[in-house]
Backbone atoms as SQL, in Angstrom:
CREATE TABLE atoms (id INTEGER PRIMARY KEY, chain TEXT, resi INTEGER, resn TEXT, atom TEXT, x REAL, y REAL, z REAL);
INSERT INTO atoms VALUES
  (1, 'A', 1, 'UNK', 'N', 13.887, -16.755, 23.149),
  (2, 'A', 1, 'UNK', 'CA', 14.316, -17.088, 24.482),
  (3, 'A', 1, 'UNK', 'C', 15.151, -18.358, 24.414),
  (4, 'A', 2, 'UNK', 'N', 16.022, -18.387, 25.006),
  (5, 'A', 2, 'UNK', 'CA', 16.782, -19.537, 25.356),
  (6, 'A', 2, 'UNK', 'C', 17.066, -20.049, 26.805),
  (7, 'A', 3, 'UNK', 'N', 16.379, -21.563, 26.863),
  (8, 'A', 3, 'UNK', 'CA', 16.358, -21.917, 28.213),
  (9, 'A', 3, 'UNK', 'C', 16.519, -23.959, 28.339),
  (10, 'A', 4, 'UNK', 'N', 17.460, -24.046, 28.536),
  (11, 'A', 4, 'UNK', 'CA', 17.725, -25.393, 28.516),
  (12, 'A', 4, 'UNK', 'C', 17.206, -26.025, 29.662),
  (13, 'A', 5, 'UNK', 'N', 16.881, -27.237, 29.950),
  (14, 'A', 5, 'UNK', 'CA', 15.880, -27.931, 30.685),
  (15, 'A', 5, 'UNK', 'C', 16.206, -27.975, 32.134),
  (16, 'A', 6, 'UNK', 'N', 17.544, -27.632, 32.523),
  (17, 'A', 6, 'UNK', 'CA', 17.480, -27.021, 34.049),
  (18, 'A', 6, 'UNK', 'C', 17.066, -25.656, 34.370),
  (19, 'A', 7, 'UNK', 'N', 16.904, -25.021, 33.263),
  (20, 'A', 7, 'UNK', 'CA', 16.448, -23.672, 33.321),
  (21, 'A', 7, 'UNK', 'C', 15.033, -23.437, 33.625),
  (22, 'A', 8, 'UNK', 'N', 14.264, -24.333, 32.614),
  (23, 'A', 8, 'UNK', 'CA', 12.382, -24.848, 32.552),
  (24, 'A', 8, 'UNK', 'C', 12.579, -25.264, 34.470),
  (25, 'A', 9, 'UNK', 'N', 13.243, -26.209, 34.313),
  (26, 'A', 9, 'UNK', 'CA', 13.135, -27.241, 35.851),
  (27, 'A', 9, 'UNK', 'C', 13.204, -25.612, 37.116),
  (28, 'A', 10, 'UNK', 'N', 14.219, -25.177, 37.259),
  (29, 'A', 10, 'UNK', 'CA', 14.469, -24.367, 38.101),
  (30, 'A', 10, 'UNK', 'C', 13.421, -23.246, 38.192),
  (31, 'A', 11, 'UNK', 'N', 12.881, -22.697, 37.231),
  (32, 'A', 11, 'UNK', 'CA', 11.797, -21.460, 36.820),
  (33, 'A', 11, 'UNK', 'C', 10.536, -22.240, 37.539),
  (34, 'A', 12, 'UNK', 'N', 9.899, -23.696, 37.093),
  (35, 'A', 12, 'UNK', 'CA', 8.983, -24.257, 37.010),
  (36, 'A', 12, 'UNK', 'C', 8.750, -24.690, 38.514),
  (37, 'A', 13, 'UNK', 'N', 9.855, -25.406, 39.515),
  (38, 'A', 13, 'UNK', 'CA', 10.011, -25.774, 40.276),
  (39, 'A', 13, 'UNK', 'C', 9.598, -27.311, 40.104),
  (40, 'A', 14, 'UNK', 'N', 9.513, -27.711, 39.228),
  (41, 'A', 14, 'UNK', 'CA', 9.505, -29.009, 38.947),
  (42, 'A', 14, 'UNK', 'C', 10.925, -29.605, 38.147),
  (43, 'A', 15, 'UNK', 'N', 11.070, -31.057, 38.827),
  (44, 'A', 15, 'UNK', 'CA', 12.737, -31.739, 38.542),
  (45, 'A', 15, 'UNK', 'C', 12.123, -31.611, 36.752),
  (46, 'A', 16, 'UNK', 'N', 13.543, -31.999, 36.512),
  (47, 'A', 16, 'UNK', 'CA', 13.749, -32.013, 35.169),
  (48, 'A', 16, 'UNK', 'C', 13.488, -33.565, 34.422),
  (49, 'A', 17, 'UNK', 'N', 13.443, -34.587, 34.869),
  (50, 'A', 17, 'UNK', 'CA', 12.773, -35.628, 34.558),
  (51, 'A', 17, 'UNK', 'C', 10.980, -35.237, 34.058),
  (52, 'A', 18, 'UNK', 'N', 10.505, -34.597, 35.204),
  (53, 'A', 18, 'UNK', 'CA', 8.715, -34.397, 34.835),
  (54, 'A', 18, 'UNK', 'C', 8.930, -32.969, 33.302),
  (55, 'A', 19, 'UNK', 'N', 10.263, -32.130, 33.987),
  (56, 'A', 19, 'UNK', 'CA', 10.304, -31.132, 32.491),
  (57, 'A', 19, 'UNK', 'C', 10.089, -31.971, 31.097),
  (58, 'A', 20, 'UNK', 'N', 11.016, -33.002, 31.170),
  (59, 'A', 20, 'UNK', 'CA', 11.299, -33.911, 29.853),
  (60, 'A', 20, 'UNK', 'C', 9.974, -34.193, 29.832),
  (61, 'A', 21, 'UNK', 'N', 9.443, -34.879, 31.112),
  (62, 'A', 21, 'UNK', 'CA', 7.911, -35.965, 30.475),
  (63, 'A', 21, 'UNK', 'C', 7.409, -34.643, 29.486),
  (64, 'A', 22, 'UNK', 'N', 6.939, -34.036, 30.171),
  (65, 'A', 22, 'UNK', 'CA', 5.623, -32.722, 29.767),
  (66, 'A', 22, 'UNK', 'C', 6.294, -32.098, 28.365),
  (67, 'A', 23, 'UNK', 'N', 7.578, -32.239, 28.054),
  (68, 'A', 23, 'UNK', 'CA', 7.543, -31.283, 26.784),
  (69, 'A', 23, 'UNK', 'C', 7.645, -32.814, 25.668),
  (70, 'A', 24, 'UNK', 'N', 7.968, -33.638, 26.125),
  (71, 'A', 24, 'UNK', 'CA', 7.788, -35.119, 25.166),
  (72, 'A', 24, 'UNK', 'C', 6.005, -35.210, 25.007),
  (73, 'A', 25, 'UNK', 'N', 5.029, -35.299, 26.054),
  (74, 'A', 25, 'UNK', 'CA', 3.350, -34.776, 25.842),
  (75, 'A', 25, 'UNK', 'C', 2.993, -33.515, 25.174),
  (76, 'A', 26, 'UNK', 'N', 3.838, -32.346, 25.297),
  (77, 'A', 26, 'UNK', 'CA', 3.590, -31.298, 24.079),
  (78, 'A', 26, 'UNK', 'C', 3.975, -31.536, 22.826),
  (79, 'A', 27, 'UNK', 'N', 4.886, -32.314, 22.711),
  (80, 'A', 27, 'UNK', 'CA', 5.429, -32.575, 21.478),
  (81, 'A', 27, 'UNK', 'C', 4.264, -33.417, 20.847),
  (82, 'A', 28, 'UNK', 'N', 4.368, -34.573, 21.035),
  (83, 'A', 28, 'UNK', 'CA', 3.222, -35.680, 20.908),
  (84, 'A', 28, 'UNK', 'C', 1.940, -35.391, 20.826),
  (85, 'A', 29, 'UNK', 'N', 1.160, -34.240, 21.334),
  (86, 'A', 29, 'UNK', 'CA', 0.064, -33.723, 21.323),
  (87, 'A', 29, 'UNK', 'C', -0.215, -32.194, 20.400),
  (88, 'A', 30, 'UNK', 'N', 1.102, -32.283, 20.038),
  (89, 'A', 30, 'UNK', 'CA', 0.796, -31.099, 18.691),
  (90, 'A', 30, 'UNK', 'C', 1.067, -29.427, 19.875),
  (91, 'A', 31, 'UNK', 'N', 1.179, -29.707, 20.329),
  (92, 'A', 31, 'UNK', 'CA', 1.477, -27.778, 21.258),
  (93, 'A', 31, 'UNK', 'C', 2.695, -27.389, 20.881),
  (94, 'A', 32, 'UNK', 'N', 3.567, -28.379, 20.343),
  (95, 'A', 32, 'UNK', 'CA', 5.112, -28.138, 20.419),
  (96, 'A', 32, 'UNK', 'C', 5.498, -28.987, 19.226),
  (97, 'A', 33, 'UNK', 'N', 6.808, -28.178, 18.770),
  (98, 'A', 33, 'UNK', 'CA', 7.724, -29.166, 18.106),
  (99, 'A', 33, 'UNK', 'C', 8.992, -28.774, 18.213),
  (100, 'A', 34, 'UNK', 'N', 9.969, -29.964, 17.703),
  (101, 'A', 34, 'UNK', 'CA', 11.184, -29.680, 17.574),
  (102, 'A', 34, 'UNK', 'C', 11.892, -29.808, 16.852),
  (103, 'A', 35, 'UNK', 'N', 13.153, -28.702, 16.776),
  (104, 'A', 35, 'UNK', 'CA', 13.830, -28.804, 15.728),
  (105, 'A', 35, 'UNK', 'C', 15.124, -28.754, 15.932),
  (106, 'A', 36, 'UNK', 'N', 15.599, -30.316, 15.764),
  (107, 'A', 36, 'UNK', 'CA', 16.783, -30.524, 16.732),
  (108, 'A', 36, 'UNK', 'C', 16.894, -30.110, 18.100),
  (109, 'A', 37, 'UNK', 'N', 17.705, -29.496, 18.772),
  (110, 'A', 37, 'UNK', 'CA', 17.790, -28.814, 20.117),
  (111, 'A', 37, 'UNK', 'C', 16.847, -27.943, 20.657),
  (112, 'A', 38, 'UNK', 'N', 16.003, -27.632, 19.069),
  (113, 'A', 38, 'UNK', 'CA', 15.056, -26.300, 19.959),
  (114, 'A', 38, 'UNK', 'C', 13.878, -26.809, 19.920),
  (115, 'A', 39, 'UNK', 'N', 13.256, -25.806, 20.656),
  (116, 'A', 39, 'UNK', 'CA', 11.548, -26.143, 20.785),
  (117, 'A', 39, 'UNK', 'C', 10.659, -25.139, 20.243),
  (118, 'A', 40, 'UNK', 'N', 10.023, -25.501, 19.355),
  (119, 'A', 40, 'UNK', 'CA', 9.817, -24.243, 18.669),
  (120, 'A', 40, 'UNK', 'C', 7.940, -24.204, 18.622),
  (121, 'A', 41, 'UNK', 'N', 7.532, -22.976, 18.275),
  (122, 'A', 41, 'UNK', 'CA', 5.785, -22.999, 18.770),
  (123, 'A', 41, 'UNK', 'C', 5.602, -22.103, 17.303),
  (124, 'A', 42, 'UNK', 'N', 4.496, -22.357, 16.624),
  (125, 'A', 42, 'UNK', 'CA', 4.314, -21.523, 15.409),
  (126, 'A', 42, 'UNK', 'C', 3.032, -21.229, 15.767),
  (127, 'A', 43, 'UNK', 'N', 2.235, -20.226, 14.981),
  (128, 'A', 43, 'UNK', 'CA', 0.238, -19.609, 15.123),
  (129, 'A', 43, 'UNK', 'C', 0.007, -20.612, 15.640),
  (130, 'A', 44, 'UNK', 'N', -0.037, -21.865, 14.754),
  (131, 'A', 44, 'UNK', 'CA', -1.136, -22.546, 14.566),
  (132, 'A', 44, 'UNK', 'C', -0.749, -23.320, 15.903),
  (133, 'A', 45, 'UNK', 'N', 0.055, -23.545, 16.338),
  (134, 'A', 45, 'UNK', 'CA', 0.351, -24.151, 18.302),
  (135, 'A', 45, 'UNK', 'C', 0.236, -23.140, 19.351),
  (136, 'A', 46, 'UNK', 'N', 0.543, -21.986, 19.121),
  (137, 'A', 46, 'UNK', 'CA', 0.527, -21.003, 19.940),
  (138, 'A', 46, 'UNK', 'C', -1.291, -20.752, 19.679),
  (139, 'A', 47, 'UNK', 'N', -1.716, -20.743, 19.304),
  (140, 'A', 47, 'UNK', 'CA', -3.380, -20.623, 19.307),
  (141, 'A', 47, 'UNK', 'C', -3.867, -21.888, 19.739),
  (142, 'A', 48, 'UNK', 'N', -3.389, -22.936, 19.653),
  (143, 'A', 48, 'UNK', 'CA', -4.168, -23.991, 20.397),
  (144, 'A', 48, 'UNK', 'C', -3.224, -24.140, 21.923),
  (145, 'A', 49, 'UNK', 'N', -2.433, -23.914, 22.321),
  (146, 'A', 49, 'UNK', 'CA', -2.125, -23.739, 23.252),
  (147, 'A', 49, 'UNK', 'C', -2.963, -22.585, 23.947),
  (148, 'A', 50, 'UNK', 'N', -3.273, -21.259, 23.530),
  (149, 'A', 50, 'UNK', 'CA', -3.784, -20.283, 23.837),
  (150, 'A', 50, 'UNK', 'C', -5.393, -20.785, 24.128),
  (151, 'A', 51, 'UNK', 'N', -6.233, -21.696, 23.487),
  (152, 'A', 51, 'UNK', 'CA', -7.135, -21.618, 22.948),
  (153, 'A', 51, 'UNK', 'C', -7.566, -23.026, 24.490),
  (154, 'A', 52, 'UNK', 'N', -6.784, -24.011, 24.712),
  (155, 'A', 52, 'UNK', 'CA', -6.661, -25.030, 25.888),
  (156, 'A', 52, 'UNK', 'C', -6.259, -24.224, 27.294),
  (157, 'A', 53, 'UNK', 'N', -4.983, -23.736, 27.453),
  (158, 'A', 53, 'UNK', 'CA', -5.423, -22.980, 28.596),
  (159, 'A', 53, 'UNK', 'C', -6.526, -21.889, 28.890),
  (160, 'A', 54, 'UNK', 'N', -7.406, -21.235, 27.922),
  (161, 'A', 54, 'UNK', 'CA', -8.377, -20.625, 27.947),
  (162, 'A', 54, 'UNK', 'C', -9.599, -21.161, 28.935),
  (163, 'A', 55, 'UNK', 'N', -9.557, -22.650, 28.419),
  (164, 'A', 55, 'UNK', 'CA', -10.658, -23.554, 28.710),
  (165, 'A', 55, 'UNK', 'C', -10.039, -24.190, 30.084),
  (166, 'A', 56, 'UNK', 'N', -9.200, -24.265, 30.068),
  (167, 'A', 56, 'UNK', 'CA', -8.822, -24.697, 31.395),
  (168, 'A', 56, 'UNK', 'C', -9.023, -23.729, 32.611),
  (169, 'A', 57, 'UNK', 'N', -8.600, -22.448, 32.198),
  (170, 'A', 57, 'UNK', 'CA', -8.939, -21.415, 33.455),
  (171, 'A', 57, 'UNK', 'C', -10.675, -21.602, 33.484),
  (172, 'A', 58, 'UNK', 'N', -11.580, -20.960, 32.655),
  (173, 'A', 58, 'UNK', 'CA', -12.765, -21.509, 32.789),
  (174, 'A', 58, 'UNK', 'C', -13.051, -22.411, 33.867),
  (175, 'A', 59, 'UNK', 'N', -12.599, -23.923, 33.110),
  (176, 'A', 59, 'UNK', 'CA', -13.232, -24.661, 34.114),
  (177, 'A', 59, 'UNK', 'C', -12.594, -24.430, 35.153),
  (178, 'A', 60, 'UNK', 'N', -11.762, -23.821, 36.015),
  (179, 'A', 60, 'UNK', 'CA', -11.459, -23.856, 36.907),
  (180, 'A', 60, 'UNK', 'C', -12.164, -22.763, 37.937),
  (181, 'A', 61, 'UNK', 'N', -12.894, -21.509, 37.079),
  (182, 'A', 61, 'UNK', 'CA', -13.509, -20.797, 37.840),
  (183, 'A', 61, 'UNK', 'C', -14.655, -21.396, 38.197);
């Protein structure tokens, strides 16, 4: 997929300043990385991403 950060902003409905914060906190927190321009997710992020929103719906029920 290709989606540059007015794209995230517009989909998300959140400005693109909070887009930047939140993917600079994925980055920094291991959910995400980058490589140069892209943002890229491998198993081992895509399962802990998978594995945190899991727990998050939970607690939310």
């Amino acid at each position: 997929m290709s989606f540059v950060r007015q794209d995230l902003s517009d989909y998300t409905g959140i400005c693109v300043r909070t887009v930047n914060r939140c993917l600079r906190k994925f980055i920094n927190e291991g959910y995400i990385s980058r490589k140069g321009n892209d943002i890229e997710i491998n198993q081992k992020q895509y399962l802990l991403l998978k594995e945190s929103t899991e727990d998050g719906f939970r607690e939310a029920i």
